[in-house]
mmCIF file of C-alpha atoms and ligand atoms in Angstrom:
data_model
loop_
_atom_site.group_PDB
_atom_site.id
_atom_site.type_symbol
_atom_site.label_atom_id
_atom_site.label_comp_id
_atom_site.label_asym_id
_atom_site.label_seq_id
_atom_site.Cartn_x
_atom_site.Cartn_y
_atom_site.Cartn_z
ATOM 1 C CA MET W 551 60.304 -303.032 -9.764
ATOM 2 C CA ALA W 552 61.713 -304.620 -6.600
ATOM 3 C CA SER W 553 58.929 -307.207 -6.608
ATOM 4 C CA HIS W 554 60.059 -308.497 -10.011
ATOM 5 C CA ASN W 555 63.120 -310.691 -10.182
ATOM 6 C CA VAL W 556 65.026 -309.293 -13.118
ATOM 7 C CA ASN W 557 68.406 -310.622 -12.009
ATOM 8 C CA ARG W 558 70.383 -312.201 -14.816
ATOM 9 C CA GLN W 559 67.819 -311.247 -17.475
ATOM 10 C CA PRO W 560 69.531 -309.478 -20.390
ATOM 11 C CA VAL W 561 69.253 -305.818 -21.221
ATOM 12 C CA LEU W 562 68.416 -305.161 -24.862
ATOM 13 C CA VAL W 563 69.582 -302.097 -26.786
ATOM 14 C CA VAL W 564 67.808 -301.537 -30.077
ATOM 15 C CA ALA W 565 70.558 -300.124 -32.293
ATOM 16 C CA GLU W 566 69.151 -297.685 -34.814
ATOM 17 C CA VAL W 567 71.726 -297.287 -37.554
ATOM 18 C CA ILE W 568 71.642 -294.582 -40.210
ATOM 19 C CA ASP W 569 71.026 -295.887 -43.736
ATOM 20 C CA GLY W 570 71.920 -299.393 -42.523
ATOM 21 C CA ARG W 571 75.564 -298.340 -42.062
ATOM 22 C CA ASP W 572 76.521 -295.557 -39.706
ATOM 23 C CA ILE W 573 76.232 -296.010 -35.969
ATOM 24 C CA PRO W 574 75.084 -292.747 -34.383
ATOM 25 C CA THR W 575 76.571 -291.479 -31.129
ATOM 26 C CA ILE W 576 73.258 -291.943 -29.284
ATOM 27 C CA CYS W 577 73.452 -295.670 -30.050
ATOM 28 C CA LEU W 578 76.905 -295.851 -28.425
ATOM 29 C CA GLU W 579 75.555 -293.901 -25.434
ATOM 30 C CA CYS W 580 72.695 -296.405 -25.120
ATOM 31 C CA LEU W 581 75.195 -299.271 -25.238
ATOM 32 C CA ALA W 582 77.164 -297.657 -22.383
ATOM 33 C CA THR W 583 73.953 -297.137 -20.370
ATOM 34 C CA GLY W 584 72.781 -300.675 -21.138
ATOM 35 C CA ARG W 585 76.159 -302.129 -20.137
ATOM 36 C CA LYS W 586 75.995 -300.450 -16.733
ATOM 37 C CA LEU W 587 72.439 -301.654 -16.145
ATOM 38 C CA ALA W 588 73.233 -305.198 -17.294
ATOM 39 C CA ASP W 589 76.216 -305.319 -14.924
ATOM 40 C CA GLU W 590 74.015 -304.147 -12.027
ATOM 41 C CA LEU W 591 71.431 -306.823 -12.840
ATOM 42 C CA GLY W 592 74.063 -309.508 -13.463
ATOM 43 C CA GLY W 593 72.735 -310.152 -16.948
ATOM 44 C CA ASP W 594 74.044 -309.850 -20.485
ATOM 45 C CA LEU W 595 73.893 -306.841 -22.770
ATOM 46 C CA ALA W 596 72.439 -307.661 -26.169
ATOM 47 C CA ALA W 597 72.286 -305.292 -29.131
ATOM 48 C CA LEU W 598 69.572 -305.763 -31.714
ATOM 49 C CA LEU W 599 69.624 -304.481 -35.280
ATOM 50 C CA VAL W 600 66.414 -304.487 -37.237
ATOM 51 C CA GLY W 601 66.562 -303.712 -40.933
ATOM 52 C CA SER W 602 67.858 -304.842 -44.245
ATOM 53 C CA ASP W 603 71.525 -305.059 -45.245
ATOM 54 C CA THR W 604 72.676 -304.104 -41.758
ATOM 55 C CA ALA W 605 75.165 -306.964 -41.378
ATOM 56 C CA ALA W 606 78.188 -304.637 -41.624
ATOM 57 C CA ALA W 607 76.791 -302.357 -38.907
ATOM 58 C CA ALA W 608 76.094 -305.444 -36.738
ATOM 59 C CA GLU W 609 79.718 -306.576 -37.165
ATOM 60 C CA GLU W 610 80.836 -303.103 -36.096
ATOM 61 C CA ILE W 611 78.623 -303.090 -32.987
ATOM 62 C CA ALA W 612 80.268 -306.374 -31.959
ATOM 63 C CA HIS W 613 83.387 -304.232 -31.238
ATOM 64 C CA TYR W 614 81.616 -302.469 -28.370
ATOM 65 C CA CYS W 615 80.697 -303.535 -24.823
ATOM 66 C CA VAL W 616 78.106 -306.182 -25.806
ATOM 67 C CA ASP W 617 77.666 -309.852 -24.904
ATOM 68 C CA ALA W 618 75.510 -310.585 -27.941
ATOM 69 C CA VAL W 619 74.567 -308.944 -31.225
ATOM 70 C CA CYS W 620 71.376 -310.106 -32.833
ATOM 71 C CA LEU W 621 70.390 -309.213 -36.365
ATOM 72 C CA LEU W 622 66.872 -309.341 -37.750
ATOM 73 C CA ASP W 623 67.401 -308.846 -41.439
ATOM 74 C CA ASP W 624 64.507 -308.865 -43.860
ATOM 75 C CA PRO W 625 63.821 -306.929 -47.073
ATOM 76 C CA LEU W 626 60.456 -305.908 -45.578
ATOM 77 C CA LEU W 627 62.401 -304.010 -42.907
ATOM 78 C CA ASP W 628 64.395 -301.959 -45.402
ATOM 79 C CA ALA W 629 62.519 -298.681 -44.896
ATOM 80 C CA PHE W 630 60.945 -297.785 -41.550
ATOM 81 C CA VAL W 631 57.389 -299.103 -41.569
ATOM 82 C CA PRO W 632 56.215 -298.801 -37.952
ATOM 83 C CA GLU W 633 53.922 -301.856 -37.859
ATOM 84 C CA LEU W 634 56.561 -304.190 -39.348
ATOM 85 C CA HIS W 635 59.429 -302.924 -37.197
ATOM 86 C CA ALA W 636 57.272 -303.198 -34.072
ATOM 87 C CA ALA W 637 56.282 -306.777 -35.018
ATOM 88 C CA ALA W 638 59.954 -307.704 -35.544
ATOM 89 C CA LEU W 639 60.900 -306.245 -32.163
ATOM 90 C CA VAL W 640 58.132 -308.128 -30.388
ATOM 91 C CA GLN W 641 59.468 -311.356 -31.920
ATOM 92 C CA ALA W 642 62.950 -310.456 -30.706
ATOM 93 C CA TYR W 643 61.554 -309.850 -27.221
ATOM 94 C CA GLU W 644 59.905 -313.274 -27.188
ATOM 95 C CA ARG W 645 63.253 -314.930 -27.948
ATOM 96 C CA LEU W 646 65.512 -312.870 -25.689
ATOM 97 C CA GLU W 647 63.132 -311.985 -22.810
ATOM 98 C CA PRO W 648 65.110 -308.937 -21.698
ATOM 99 C CA ALA W 649 64.429 -307.083 -18.448
ATOM 100 C CA ALA W 650 64.730 -303.727 -20.210
ATOM 101 C CA ILE W 651 64.496 -302.479 -23.788
ATOM 102 C CA LEU W 652 66.522 -299.328 -24.512
ATOM 103 C CA LEU W 653 66.260 -297.151 -27.601
ATOM 104 C CA GLY W 654 67.931 -293.825 -28.397
ATOM 105 C CA ASP W 655 65.642 -290.811 -28.670
ATOM 106 C CA SER W 656 64.890 -290.240 -32.352
ATOM 107 C CA LEU W 657 61.978 -289.633 -34.674
ATOM 108 C CA VAL W 658 61.889 -293.404 -35.324
ATOM 109 C CA SER W 659 61.892 -294.379 -31.645
ATOM 110 C CA ALA W 660 59.203 -291.764 -30.887
ATOM 111 C CA ASP W 661 56.959 -293.904 -33.102
ATOM 112 C CA LEU W 662 58.367 -297.331 -32.328
ATOM 113 C CA ALA W 663 58.810 -297.308 -28.547
ATOM 114 C CA PRO W 664 55.107 -296.730 -27.700
ATOM 115 C CA ARG W 665 54.127 -299.454 -30.176
ATOM 116 C CA ILE W 666 56.437 -301.997 -28.523
ATOM 117 C CA ALA W 667 55.275 -301.014 -25.027
ATOM 118 C CA PHE W 668 51.634 -301.273 -26.102
ATOM 119 C CA SER W 669 52.151 -304.636 -27.851
ATOM 120 C CA LEU W 670 53.880 -306.092 -24.780
ATOM 121 C CA ASN W 671 51.521 -304.288 -22.373
ATOM 122 C CA VAL W 672 54.447 -302.869 -20.426
ATOM 123 C CA GLY W 673 55.579 -299.470 -19.172
ATOM 124 C CA LEU W 674 57.399 -296.833 -21.211
ATOM 125 C CA VAL W 675 59.364 -293.753 -20.193
ATOM 126 C CA THR W 676 60.669 -291.540 -22.988
ATOM 127 C CA GLY W 677 63.507 -289.026 -23.030
ATOM 128 C CA CYS W 678 65.459 -290.323 -20.024
ATOM 129 C CA ALA W 679 68.749 -288.711 -19.054
ATOM 130 C CA ALA W 680 69.993 -291.669 -16.991
ATOM 131 C CA ILE W 681 69.117 -295.055 -15.517
ATOM 132 C CA ASP W 682 70.097 -295.541 -11.888
ATOM 133 C CA CYS W 683 70.179 -298.971 -10.343
ATOM 134 C CA ARG W 684 70.813 -299.185 -6.609
ATOM 135 C CA ASP W 685 70.353 -302.410 -4.636
ATOM 136 C CA GLY W 686 68.313 -303.867 -7.475
ATOM 137 C CA GLU W 687 65.942 -300.861 -7.506
ATOM 138 C CA ILE W 688 65.810 -299.277 -10.947
ATOM 139 C CA ARG W 689 65.116 -295.569 -11.350
ATOM 140 C CA LEU W 690 64.575 -293.941 -14.728
ATOM 141 C CA VAL W 691 65.666 -290.310 -14.483
ATOM 142 C CA LYS W 692 63.971 -287.865 -16.817
ATOM 143 C CA PRO W 693 64.096 -284.059 -17.053
ATOM 144 C CA VAL W 694 60.636 -282.509 -16.788
ATOM 145 C CA TYR W 695 59.320 -278.925 -16.835
ATOM 146 C CA GLY W 696 61.889 -277.982 -19.455
ATOM 147 C CA GLY W 697 64.740 -279.530 -17.510
ATOM 148 C CA ASN W 698 64.045 -277.571 -14.300
ATOM 149 C CA VAL W 699 63.183 -280.759 -12.364
ATOM 150 C CA MET W 700 64.579 -284.279 -12.638
ATOM 151 C CA ALA W 701 61.783 -286.815 -12.131
ATOM 152 C CA GLU W 702 62.505 -290.412 -11.119
ATOM 153 C CA TYR W 703 60.294 -293.223 -12.357
ATOM 154 C CA ALA W 704 60.304 -296.745 -10.928
ATOM 155 C CA PRO W 705 59.333 -299.200 -13.686
ATOM 156 C CA ALA W 706 56.373 -301.320 -12.608
ATOM 157 C CA THR W 707 56.650 -303.931 -15.367
ATOM 158 C CA VAL W 708 59.187 -306.375 -16.756
ATOM 159 C CA PRO W 709 60.349 -305.580 -19.277
ATOM 160 C CA PHE W 710 60.098 -301.816 -19.414
ATOM 161 C CA VAL W 711 60.797 -299.752 -22.507
ATOM 162 C CA VAL W 712 62.879 -296.606 -22.254
ATOM 163 C CA THR W 713 64.169 -294.068 -24.748
ATOM 164 C CA MET W 714 67.406 -292.307 -23.813
ATOM 165 C CA GLN W 715 68.197 -288.736 -24.790
ATOM 166 C CA SER W 716 71.467 -287.569 -26.352
ATOM 167 C CA GLY W 717 74.213 -287.093 -23.812
ATOM 168 C CA CYS W 718 72.827 -289.751 -21.419
ATOM 169 C CA ALA W 719 76.289 -291.315 -21.038
ATOM 170 C CA ALA W 720 79.772 -291.184 -22.472
ATOM 171 C CA PRO W 721 79.706 -293.233 -25.689
ATOM 172 C CA ALA W 722 80.840 -296.861 -25.324
ATOM 173 C CA ALA W 723 84.485 -297.359 -26.249
ATOM 174 C CA ARG W 724 85.420 -299.452 -29.288
ATOM 175 C CA SER W 725 87.800 -302.346 -28.925
ATOM 176 C CA ASP W 726 89.957 -303.468 -31.831
ATOM 177 C CA CYS W 727 88.687 -307.036 -31.705
ATOM 178 C CA ALA W 728 85.070 -308.042 -32.018
ATOM 179 C CA ARG W 729 83.843 -309.303 -28.629
ATOM 180 C CA VAL W 730 81.133 -311.573 -29.987
ATOM 181 C CA GLU W 731 79.837 -313.112 -33.183
ATOM 182 C CA VAL W 732 76.713 -311.714 -34.753
ATOM 183 C CA THR W 733 73.674 -313.973 -34.651
ATOM 184 C CA ALA W 734 71.303 -313.522 -37.555
ATOM 185 C CA ARG W 735 67.764 -314.645 -36.847
ATOM 186 C CA ALA W 736 64.873 -315.147 -39.194
ATOM 187 C CA VAL W 737 61.840 -312.981 -38.670
ATOM 188 C CA ASP W 738 58.320 -313.925 -39.639
ATOM 189 C CA LEU W 739 56.545 -310.828 -40.937
ATOM 190 C CA ASP W 740 53.113 -310.366 -42.413
ATOM 191 C CA ALA W 741 53.385 -307.535 -44.948
ATOM 192 C CA SER W 742 49.619 -306.978 -44.820
ATOM 193 C CA VAL W 743 49.828 -305.448 -41.301
ATOM 194 C CA ALA W 744 51.646 -302.445 -42.758
ATOM 195 C CA LYS W 745 49.285 -299.476 -42.850
ATOM 196 C CA THR W 746 51.609 -297.408 -44.998
ATOM 197 C CA GLN W 747 53.478 -298.116 -48.172
ATOM 198 C CA ILE W 748 56.758 -296.452 -49.118
ATOM 199 C CA LEU W 749 56.301 -295.206 -52.677
ATOM 200 C CA GLU W 750 59.578 -293.378 -53.113
ATOM 201 C CA ARG W 751 62.605 -292.407 -51.075
ATOM 202 C CA VAL W 752 64.402 -289.192 -51.911
ATOM 203 C CA ALA W 753 67.672 -288.636 -50.122
ATOM 204 C CA GLU W 754 68.125 -285.032 -49.068
ATOM 205 C CA PRO W 755 71.619 -283.727 -49.701
ATOM 206 C CA LEU W 756 73.403 -283.480 -46.366
ATOM 207 C CA GLU W 757 75.391 -280.345 -45.563
ATOM 208 C CA GLY W 758 78.203 -281.150 -43.158
ATOM 209 C CA PRO W 759 78.036 -283.828 -40.476
ATOM 210 C CA PRO W 760 74.718 -285.359 -39.354
ATOM 211 C CA LEU W 761 72.980 -283.116 -36.824
ATOM 212 C CA ALA W 762 72.398 -285.865 -34.260
ATOM 213 C CA SER W 763 76.049 -286.769 -33.876
ATOM 214 C CA ALA W 764 77.876 -283.545 -34.795
ATOM 215 C CA ALA W 765 80.506 -282.291 -32.345
ATOM 216 C CA ILE W 766 79.594 -278.691 -33.200
ATOM 217 C CA VAL W 767 76.146 -277.326 -34.094
ATOM 218 C CA VAL W 768 75.543 -273.794 -35.363
ATOM 219 C CA ALA W 769 71.832 -273.072 -35.008
ATOM 220 C CA GLY W 770 69.829 -270.111 -36.225
ATOM 221 C CA GLY W 771 66.443 -268.855 -35.109
ATOM 222 C CA ARG W 772 63.861 -266.295 -36.104
ATOM 223 C CA GLY W 773 66.252 -263.534 -35.093
ATOM 224 C CA VAL W 774 68.501 -264.381 -38.031
ATOM 225 C CA GLY W 775 65.866 -262.567 -40.046
ATOM 226 C CA SER W 776 65.831 -264.010 -43.556
ATOM 227 C CA ALA W 777 66.814 -266.882 -45.830
ATOM 228 C CA ALA W 778 69.699 -264.784 -47.138
ATOM 229 C CA GLU W 779 70.991 -264.093 -43.617
ATOM 230 C CA PHE W 780 70.628 -267.802 -42.819
ATOM 231 C CA GLU W 781 73.326 -268.427 -45.452
ATOM 232 C CA THR W 782 75.780 -266.792 -43.039
ATOM 233 C CA ILE W 783 74.841 -269.481 -40.483
ATOM 234 C CA ARG W 784 75.669 -272.138 -43.106
ATOM 235 C CA ASP W 785 78.984 -270.446 -43.920
ATOM 236 C CA LEU W 786 79.921 -270.357 -40.243
ATOM 237 C CA ALA W 787 78.931 -274.018 -39.827
ATOM 238 C CA SER W 788 80.984 -274.952 -42.864
ATOM 239 C CA GLU W 789 84.005 -273.049 -41.526
ATOM 240 C CA LEU W 790 83.731 -274.964 -38.234
ATOM 241 C CA GLY W 791 82.933 -278.355 -39.787
ATOM 242 C CA ALA W 792 79.639 -278.126 -37.885
ATOM 243 C CA ALA W 793 76.073 -279.260 -38.530
ATOM 244 C CA VAL W 794 73.405 -276.634 -39.149
ATOM 245 C CA GLY W 795 70.557 -276.540 -36.629
ATOM 246 C CA ALA W 796 67.484 -274.342 -36.491
ATOM 247 C CA SER W 797 64.620 -273.343 -34.257
ATOM 248 C CA ARG W 798 61.112 -274.180 -35.380
ATOM 249 C CA PRO W 799 60.302 -270.709 -36.784
ATOM 250 C CA ALA W 800 63.490 -270.829 -38.889
ATOM 251 C CA CYS W 801 62.286 -274.155 -40.356
ATOM 252 C CA ASP W 802 58.704 -272.915 -40.727
ATOM 253 C CA HIS W 803 59.998 -269.928 -42.728
ATOM 254 C CA GLY W 804 61.823 -272.382 -45.017
ATOM 255 C CA TRP W 805 65.268 -270.970 -44.158
ATOM 256 C CA ALA W 806 66.374 -274.446 -43.052
ATOM 257 C CA PRO W 807 64.912 -277.891 -43.841
ATOM 258 C CA ALA W 808 62.604 -279.463 -41.242
ATOM 259 C CA ARG W 809 65.226 -282.095 -40.408
ATOM 260 C CA SER W 810 67.447 -279.279 -39.032
ATOM 261 C CA GLN W 811 64.931 -278.475 -36.299
ATOM 262 C CA VAL W 812 66.291 -278.854 -32.792
ATOM 263 C CA GLY W 813 63.932 -279.240 -29.867
ATOM 264 C CA GLN W 814 60.981 -281.034 -28.424
ATOM 265 C CA THR W 815 59.520 -281.880 -31.817
ATOM 266 C CA GLY W 816 62.843 -281.986 -33.610
ATOM 267 C CA GLU W 817 66.251 -283.497 -33.113
ATOM 268 C CA LYS W 818 67.758 -283.824 -29.603
ATOM 269 C CA VAL W 819 71.423 -282.947 -29.704
ATOM 270 C CA ALA W 820 74.245 -282.806 -27.174
ATOM 271 C CA PRO W 821 77.283 -281.563 -29.097
ATOM 272 C CA PHE W 822 80.520 -280.363 -27.576
ATOM 273 C CA LEU W 823 79.699 -276.828 -28.818
ATOM 274 C CA TYR W 824 76.250 -275.366 -29.598
ATOM 275 C CA ILE W 825 76.139 -271.854 -31.058
ATOM 276 C CA ALA W 826 72.605 -270.411 -30.841
ATOM 277 C CA ILE W 827 72.067 -267.341 -33.014
ATOM 278 C CA GLY W 828 68.864 -265.295 -32.806
ATOM 279 C CA ILE W 829 67.205 -267.991 -30.704
ATOM 280 C CA SER W 830 65.238 -266.845 -27.657
ATOM 281 C CA GLY W 831 65.559 -270.042 -25.597
ATOM 282 C CA ALA W 832 61.951 -271.260 -25.465
ATOM 283 C CA LEU W 833 61.533 -274.424 -23.378
ATOM 284 C CA GLN W 834 60.667 -276.426 -26.489
ATOM 285 C CA HIS W 835 64.018 -275.494 -28.030
ATOM 286 C CA LEU W 836 66.049 -275.967 -24.836
ATOM 287 C CA THR W 837 64.658 -279.501 -24.483
ATOM 288 C CA GLY W 838 66.606 -280.434 -27.590
ATOM 289 C CA MET W 839 69.986 -278.866 -26.819
ATOM 290 C CA SER W 840 70.438 -278.063 -23.120
ATOM 291 C CA ASN W 841 72.688 -281.129 -22.661
ATOM 292 C CA SER W 842 75.286 -279.528 -24.945
ATOM 293 C CA HIS W 843 78.701 -279.298 -23.332
ATOM 294 C CA THR W 844 79.331 -275.615 -24.130
ATOM 295 C CA ILE W 845 76.657 -273.184 -25.288
ATOM 296 C CA VAL W 846 77.374 -269.861 -26.989
ATOM 297 C CA ALA W 847 74.433 -267.515 -27.560
ATOM 298 C CA ILE W 848 74.234 -264.429 -29.765
ATOM 299 C CA ASN W 849 71.081 -262.405 -29.232
ATOM 300 C CA LYS W 850 70.135 -258.727 -29.322
ATOM 301 C CA ASP W 851 68.065 -259.058 -26.141
ATOM 302 C CA ALA W 852 70.186 -259.242 -22.985
ATOM 303 C CA CYS W 853 67.180 -260.729 -21.142
ATOM 304 C CA ALA W 854 66.657 -263.610 -23.619
ATOM 305 C CA LYS W 855 66.213 -266.930 -21.795
ATOM 306 C CA ILE W 856 68.975 -268.561 -23.844
ATOM 307 C CA PHE W 857 71.513 -266.553 -21.820
ATOM 308 C CA GLN W 858 70.389 -268.374 -18.659
ATOM 309 C CA ILE W 859 71.900 -271.616 -19.939
ATOM 310 C CA ALA W 860 74.669 -270.168 -22.130
ATOM 311 C CA ASP W 861 78.296 -270.512 -21.085
ATOM 312 C CA TYR W 862 79.270 -267.549 -23.280
ATOM 313 C CA GLY W 863 76.974 -264.812 -24.536
ATOM 314 C CA VAL W 864 77.178 -261.936 -26.991
ATOM 315 C CA VAL W 865 74.469 -259.264 -26.761
ATOM 316 C CA GLY W 866 74.091 -257.658 -30.157
ATOM 317 C CA LEU W 867 72.512 -257.734 -33.581
ATOM 318 C CA TRP W 868 73.590 -260.770 -35.626
ATOM 319 C CA GLU W 869 74.023 -258.549 -38.704
ATOM 320 C CA GLU W 870 76.613 -256.558 -36.779
ATOM 321 C CA VAL W 871 78.180 -259.274 -34.618
ATOM 322 C CA GLY W 872 78.085 -262.013 -37.274
ATOM 323 C CA PRO W 873 80.746 -260.816 -39.726
ATOM 324 C CA ALA W 874 83.286 -260.106 -36.975
ATOM 325 C CA PHE W 875 82.399 -263.400 -35.257
ATOM 326 C CA CYS W 876 82.898 -265.376 -38.486
ATOM 327 C CA VAL W 877 86.207 -263.612 -39.212
ATOM 328 C CA ALA W 878 87.413 -264.370 -35.667
ATOM 329 C CA VAL W 879 86.412 -268.038 -36.013
ATOM 330 C CA ALA W 880 88.120 -268.318 -39.402
ATOM 331 C CA ALA W 881 91.290 -266.670 -38.044
ATOM 332 C CA LYS W 882 91.407 -269.077 -35.105
ATOM 333 C CA ARG W 883 91.197 -272.041 -37.481
ATOM 334 C CA ARG W 884 94.176 -270.963 -39.517
HETATM 335 P P1 LIG N 1409 61.752 -266.234 -31.110
HETATM 336 O O1 LIG N 1409 61.220 -266.774 -29.837
HETATM 337 O O2 LIG N 1409 60.893 -265.289 -31.865
HETATM 338 O O3 LIG N 1409 63.136 -265.553 -30.759
HETATM 339 C C1 LIG N 1409 63.901 -264.839 -31.672
HETATM 340 C C2 LIG N 1409 65.082 -264.285 -30.896
HETATM 341 O O4 LIG N 1409 65.948 -263.642 -31.780
HETATM 342 C C3 LIG N 1409 64.711 -263.289 -29.818
HETATM 343 O O5 LIG N 1409 65.290 -263.661 -28.582
HETATM 344 C C4 LIG N 1409 65.290 -261.963 -30.306
HETATM 345 O O6 LIG N 1409 65.768 -261.149 -29.252
HETATM 346 C C5 LIG N 1409 66.411 -262.450 -31.177
HETATM 347 N N1 LIG N 1409 66.715 -261.528 -32.267
HETATM 348 C C6 LIG N 1409 65.843 -260.872 -33.090
HETATM 349 N N2 LIG N 1409 66.500 -260.184 -34.020
HETATM 350 C C7 LIG N 1409 67.831 -260.385 -33.790
HETATM 351 C C8 LIG N 1409 69.000 -259.962 -34.411
HETATM 352 N N3 LIG N 1409 68.964 -259.128 -35.483
HETATM 353 N N4 LIG N 1409 70.204 -260.352 -33.914
HETATM 354 C C9 LIG N 1409 70.266 -261.158 -32.822
HETATM 355 N N5 LIG N 1409 69.173 -261.603 -32.170
HETATM 356 C C10 LIG N 1409 67.965 -261.251 -32.666
HETATM 357 N N6 LIG N 1409 60.676 -274.682 -31.146
HETATM 358 C C11 LIG N 1409 61.867 -275.220 -31.481
HETATM 359 O O7 LIG N 1409 62.849 -274.498 -31.712
HETATM 360 N N7 LIG N 1409 61.989 -276.591 -31.565
HETATM 361 C C12 LIG N 1409 60.969 -277.438 -31.320
HETATM 362 O O8 LIG N 1409 61.148 -278.671 -31.425
HETATM 363 C C13 LIG N 1409 59.711 -276.892 -30.945
HETATM 364 N N8 LIG N 1409 58.661 -277.692 -30.657
HETATM 365 C C14 LIG N 1409 57.493 -277.111 -30.239
HETATM 366 C C15 LIG N 1409 56.445 -277.937 -29.843
HETATM 367 C C16 LIG N 1409 55.285 -277.392 -29.401
HETATM 368 C C17 LIG N 1409 54.163 -278.308 -28.979
HETATM 369 C C18 LIG N 1409 55.133 -275.993 -29.352
HETATM 370 C C19 LIG N 1409 53.848 -275.364 -28.843
HETATM 371 C C20 LIG N 1409 56.150 -275.160 -29.732
HETATM 372 C C21 LIG N 1409 57.354 -275.707 -30.182
HETATM 373 N N9 LIG N 1409 58.418 -274.892 -30.578
HETATM 374 C C22 LIG N 1409 59.604 -275.461 -30.892
HETATM 375 C C23 LIG N 1409 58.287 -273.429 -30.689
HETATM 376 C C24 LIG N 1409 58.816 -272.700 -29.454
HETATM 377 O O9 LIG N 1409 57.794 -272.576 -28.485
HETATM 378 C C25 LIG N 1409 59.307 -271.278 -29.800
HETATM 379 O O10 LIG N 1409 58.264 -270.573 -30.408
HETATM 380 C C26 LIG N 1409 60.517 -271.280 -30.728
HETATM 381 O O11 LIG N 1409 61.544 -272.108 -30.213
HETATM 382 C C27 LIG N 1409 61.054 -269.864 -30.849
HETATM 383 O O12 LIG N 1409 62.018 -269.856 -31.851
HETATM 384 P P2 LIG N 1409 63.068 -268.672 -31.933
HETATM 385 O O13 LIG N 1409 63.849 -268.619 -30.662
HETATM 386 O O14 LIG N 1409 63.803 -268.829 -33.202
HETATM 387 O O15 LIG N 1409 62.142 -267.393 -32.124
#
C-alpha cells in the first residue's frame, strides 16, 4: 500500500440501512472506523446510500462524523438485487474515487463486497475487526482460526474493499446539527443485467429488537431440546427486552427462524450482553458472537467450549436452571 499515494483521497462508507429507514449500529461503527482512516490519510469521509426512498436515512447520517453524504436513489434499487446494487456502487466509485470502500458485515455485503472488488479488479478483505494506519501504512486486522489469531493484511490495491464486523469500533456519535447537505446523484442502471427478479416480499414479524443491533441477545442451541422449550428462551428475551438468537441446529430444527442464526453463516453480533443457552461453543458460532461485551453461558457440560469465552457460567440442565434464572431476571427488573 505504501507505493500508492492515497493521501487526501476520500474514504467511502457504504451505509446499509434497514428498510430504507433505520441505521444499524454496524453502520455507525463503520462511520467511526472510516473517520479515523480518513483523518490518517488526510482525506474526507463520505457516506453512500444506495436504495429507494432512503432520503430520510441520508439526512440522518448527515448528523454523524461525515464530510459528505451521497445518495443514489432509484426505484430499481428498492429491493436488493446484487447486479444492480453492484453497478450503482461502481458508478459511485467512478465519481468519488475513494482510497477505501468500507461496508458493515451483513448478508447483503457478503454478496455485494466481492462483486464490487471483482468489478473494480481490486483487493477485498472481509470480516475485519479493525483498520490500523501507521505512517501511511494501512493494515486490515482480521480474526482468523476462530479468533485465536489476529491476521494483518496490507492492501495491495487502491481502492481496497473491506467489510467490518460488529464491534469494530465504538459507534460514531450523533451531533444535533447536520454537518453536511445530502447530495443526490442520478444513477444509470440497465435493468436487464439483473439475474434475479423479486416476485414478492413478505415481511417476517419481528420479535423484540433487531438481532444485529440489540444490546442484549438471548440465544438458544440444540441443548434447549425442543420447540416448546425454546419458548422459554423467547420469554426470557422478552423479559429483558432482548433479541432472540440461535445456533444453526436450533434454526435447522425450526425452533427459531433462519434469520435468528448467529455465527459464521448467520448474523454477527456484538451486544452488551449475550446469554448462550445449550450452545456448545463451536468455532462457527463463536465467530458470530465472541465480540460481545459480556457473555453468560448455561450448559450442562462443564467442559463445553463456550465456557472458555464466557464471563459468567452456569453448569446445569436448562430445564432445571431456566425457571430459577428467569425468575431471578424478572425480580431484578422490578
Ligand atoms: P451442539 O454442538 O450439539 O451443542 C449443544 C450443547 O448443549 C452441548 O454443549 C450440550 O452440553 C448442551 N446441552 C445439551 N442438553 C442440555 C440441557 N438440557 N441443558 C443445558 N445444556 C445442554 N453454527 C452456528 O451456530 N452458526 C453458524 O453460523 C454456523 N455456520 C456453520 C458453517 C459451516 C460451514 C459449518 C460446517 C458449520 C456451521 N455451524 C454453525 C455449525 C457448528 O459447527 C455447530 O455444529 C453448531 O454451532 C452447534 O450448535 P449447538 O451448540 O447448538 O449444538
